[in-house]
């Protein structure tokens, strides 16, 4: 008796003739990958020539690179405020087309990402519209002006993964020192 509503198991997939790069193992070679049930089962030269399941789909990846997803740590996205330039959705599609699986957004939007509500907005919008993971960085200082530090603890609790004033320098040594102290206390990253 056939079960209703149960999806068929996906066919195994062989990515053949690719340049395989795996920094976690220090690997960089030309060869093949066998993927079954969404997991890489094997990676070797000549794998596609034998030793793969009969029902496997084989894709010739000559000239292509197979690697773990890339992370863009400095994405400038217009949303919120300049959606005419770029949205989180359009940025995520562009990232995916280039092999980027995660983008970290800079805080220099309009409004500046210096309030937990804006961090929450970005995370909710990304969850609803993005095809890659999106993480917001929050401003280190209010309005990116370098004069008064933001609420690092609240912004981190809201989901900010790091803090920066983008392409602006914090020139006030006292503000920078206090920011570094607070960042240490909250185990927060300043970029």
Coordinates of C-alpha atoms in Angstrom, one line a residue:
X1 CA 0.0 0.0 0.0
X2 CA 1.4 3.4 -1.0
X3 CA 1.7 6.1 1.7
X4 CA -0.1 9.3 0.8
X5 CA 1.7 12.6 1.2
X6 CA 5.2 11.2 1.6
X7 CA 7.7 12.7 -0.7
X8 CA 9.9 10.4 -2.7
X9 CA 13.6 10.2 -1.7
X10 CA 15.7 12.4 -3.9
X11 CA 18.0 10.7 -6.3
X12 CA 21.7 10.6 -5.4
X13 CA 23.6 13.4 -7.2
X14 CA 27.2 13.2 -8.6
X15 CA 28.9 16.5 -9.3
X16 CA 31.6 15.3 -11.8
X17 CA 34.8 17.0 -13.1
X18 CA 34.7 19.9 -10.7
X19 CA 37.4 21.7 -8.8
X20 CA 36.6 20.8 -5.2
X21 CA 37.7 23.2 -2.5
X22 CA 37.2 22.3 1.2
X23 CA 39.2 24.7 3.5
X24 CA 38.2 22.6 6.6
X25 CA 40.3 19.7 5.2
X26 CA 42.9 21.8 3.3
X27 CA 41.6 20.1 0.1
X28 CA 41.8 21.6 -3.4
X29 CA 41.6 19.0 -6.2
X30 CA 39.8 18.2 -9.4
X31 CA 37.3 15.4 -8.9
X32 CA 33.8 14.3 -8.1
X33 CA 31.3 14.6 -5.2
X34 CA 28.6 12.1 -4.4
X35 CA 25.6 13.6 -2.6
X36 CA 22.9 11.4 -1.1
X37 CA 20.0 12.4 1.1
X38 CA 21.4 16.0 1.1
X39 CA 24.7 14.9 2.6
X40 CA 28.1 14.7 0.8
X41 CA 28.9 11.0 1.0
X42 CA 32.2 10.9 -0.9
X43 CA 34.7 13.2 -2.7
X44 CA 37.4 11.8 -4.9
X45 CA 39.0 11.8 -8.3
X46 CA 37.3 9.4 -10.8
X47 CA 34.3 8.8 -8.5
X48 CA 31.8 9.2 -11.4
X49 CA 33.5 6.5 -13.4
X50 CA 32.3 3.8 -11.0
X51 CA 31.1 3.2 -7.5
X52 CA 28.0 5.4 -7.6
X53 CA 24.4 4.3 -7.4
X54 CA 22.8 3.3 -10.7
X55 CA 20.0 5.9 -10.2
X56 CA 22.3 8.8 -9.5
X57 CA 22.0 12.0 -11.5
X58 CA 25.4 13.0 -12.9
X59 CA 26.1 16.6 -13.6
X60 CA 29.2 17.6 -15.5
X61 CA 30.8 20.5 -13.6
X62 CA 33.8 21.0 -15.9
X63 CA 35.1 24.6 -15.3
X64 CA 33.1 25.0 -12.1
X65 CA 34.2 25.2 -8.5
X66 CA 32.4 23.3 -5.7
X67 CA 33.1 24.8 -2.3
X68 CA 31.3 25.5 1.0
X69 CA 29.0 28.5 0.8
X70 CA 30.7 31.9 0.9
X71 CA 30.0 34.6 3.5
X72 CA 29.9 38.2 2.5
X73 CA 30.8 40.1 5.7
X74 CA 30.4 43.6 4.2
X75 CA 27.1 43.7 2.3
X76 CA 25.6 47.2 1.7
X77 CA 21.9 46.7 1.3
X78 CA 19.5 49.6 0.8
X79 CA 16.7 48.2 3.0
X80 CA 15.5 49.8 5.2
X81 CA 15.2 53.2 3.6
X82 CA 16.6 52.9 0.1
X83 CA 14.6 50.0 -1.3
X84 CA 14.7 51.6 -4.7
X85 CA 18.4 50.7 -4.7
X86 CA 18.2 47.2 -3.3
X87 CA 16.1 45.1 -1.0
X88 CA 17.0 42.3 1.3
X89 CA 15.3 40.0 -1.2
X90 CA 17.1 41.3 -4.2
X91 CA 20.4 41.3 -2.4
X92 CA 19.9 37.7 -1.3
X93 CA 19.1 36.6 -4.8
X94 CA 22.3 38.3 -6.1
X95 CA 24.3 36.7 -3.3
X96 CA 22.9 33.2 -4.1
X97 CA 23.8 33.6 -7.8
X98 CA 27.4 34.2 -6.8
X99 CA 27.7 31.2 -4.4
X100 CA 27.2 33.4 -1.3
X101 CA 25.0 31.6 1.3
X102 CA 25.2 34.2 4.1
X103 CA 25.4 38.0 4.0
X104 CA 26.1 40.3 6.9
X105 CA 24.6 43.7 6.3
X106 CA 26.3 47.0 7.2
X107 CA 24.4 49.4 9.5
X108 CA 24.5 52.5 7.3
X109 CA 20.9 52.4 6.1
X110 CA 18.2 55.0 6.6
X111 CA 17.4 54.7 9.4
X112 CA 20.7 53.6 10.7
X113 CA 20.7 50.2 12.4
X114 CA 21.2 51.6 15.9
X115 CA 17.9 50.4 17.5
X116 CA 16.8 46.9 18.4
X117 CA 13.6 47.4 16.5
X118 CA 15.5 47.9 13.3
X119 CA 17.5 44.8 13.9
X120 CA 14.3 42.9 14.5
X121 CA 12.8 44.4 11.3
X122 CA 15.8 43.2 9.2
X123 CA 15.7 39.7 10.7
X124 CA 11.9 39.4 10.1
X125 CA 12.1 40.7 6.6
X126 CA 15.0 38.5 5.8
X127 CA 13.2 35.5 7.2
X128 CA 10.2 36.2 5.0
X129 CA 11.9 37.2 1.7
X130 CA 15.5 36.1 1.5
X131 CA 16.9 33.0 -0.1
X132 CA 20.2 33.1 1.8
X133 CA 20.9 33.7 5.5
X134 CA 21.0 37.4 6.4
X135 CA 22.6 38.8 9.6
X136 CA 22.6 42.5 10.5
X137 CA 25.5 44.4 11.9
X138 CA 24.5 47.2 14.2
X139 CA 26.0 50.7 14.4
X140 CA 28.7 51.1 17.1
X141 CA 27.7 54.7 17.7
X142 CA 24.3 56.4 17.4
X143 CA 23.6 57.6 13.9
X144 CA 27.1 56.5 12.9
X145 CA 28.3 59.9 14.2
X146 CA 31.1 58.6 16.5
X147 CA 29.9 60.6 19.5
X148 CA 27.7 58.3 21.6
X149 CA 27.8 54.5 21.7
X150 CA 24.8 52.4 21.0
X151 CA 23.2 49.9 23.4
X152 CA 25.5 47.0 22.5
X153 CA 23.8 44.6 24.9
X154 CA 20.3 45.3 23.6
X155 CA 21.3 45.2 20.0
X156 CA 23.1 41.9 20.4
X157 CA 20.1 40.4 22.2
X158 CA 18.0 41.6 19.3
X159 CA 20.2 39.7 16.9
X160 CA 23.0 42.0 15.7
X161 CA 26.1 39.8 15.0
X162 CA 28.7 42.6 15.1
X163 CA 29.1 46.3 15.6
X164 CA 30.7 48.8 13.2
X165 CA 30.4 52.4 12.0
X166 CA 31.0 51.2 8.5
X167 CA 33.4 53.3 6.5
X168 CA 33.5 55.9 9.2
X169 CA 36.1 55.9 12.0
X170 CA 35.3 56.5 15.6
X171 CA 37.8 59.3 16.3
X172 CA 36.8 60.0 19.9
X173 CA 39.1 57.8 21.9
X174 CA 36.9 57.8 25.0
X175 CA 33.9 56.6 23.0
X176 CA 36.0 53.9 21.3
X177 CA 37.4 52.7 24.7
X178 CA 34.0 52.5 26.3
X179 CA 32.7 50.6 23.2
X180 CA 35.5 48.1 23.4
X181 CA 34.8 47.6 27.2
X182 CA 31.1 47.1 26.6
X183 CA 31.8 44.8 23.7
X184 CA 34.0 42.7 25.9
X185 CA 31.4 42.5 28.6
X186 CA 28.7 41.4 26.1
X187 CA 31.1 39.1 24.2
X188 CA 30.3 41.2 21.1
X189 CA 32.4 41.6 18.0
X190 CA 33.5 45.1 16.8
X191 CA 34.5 45.2 13.1

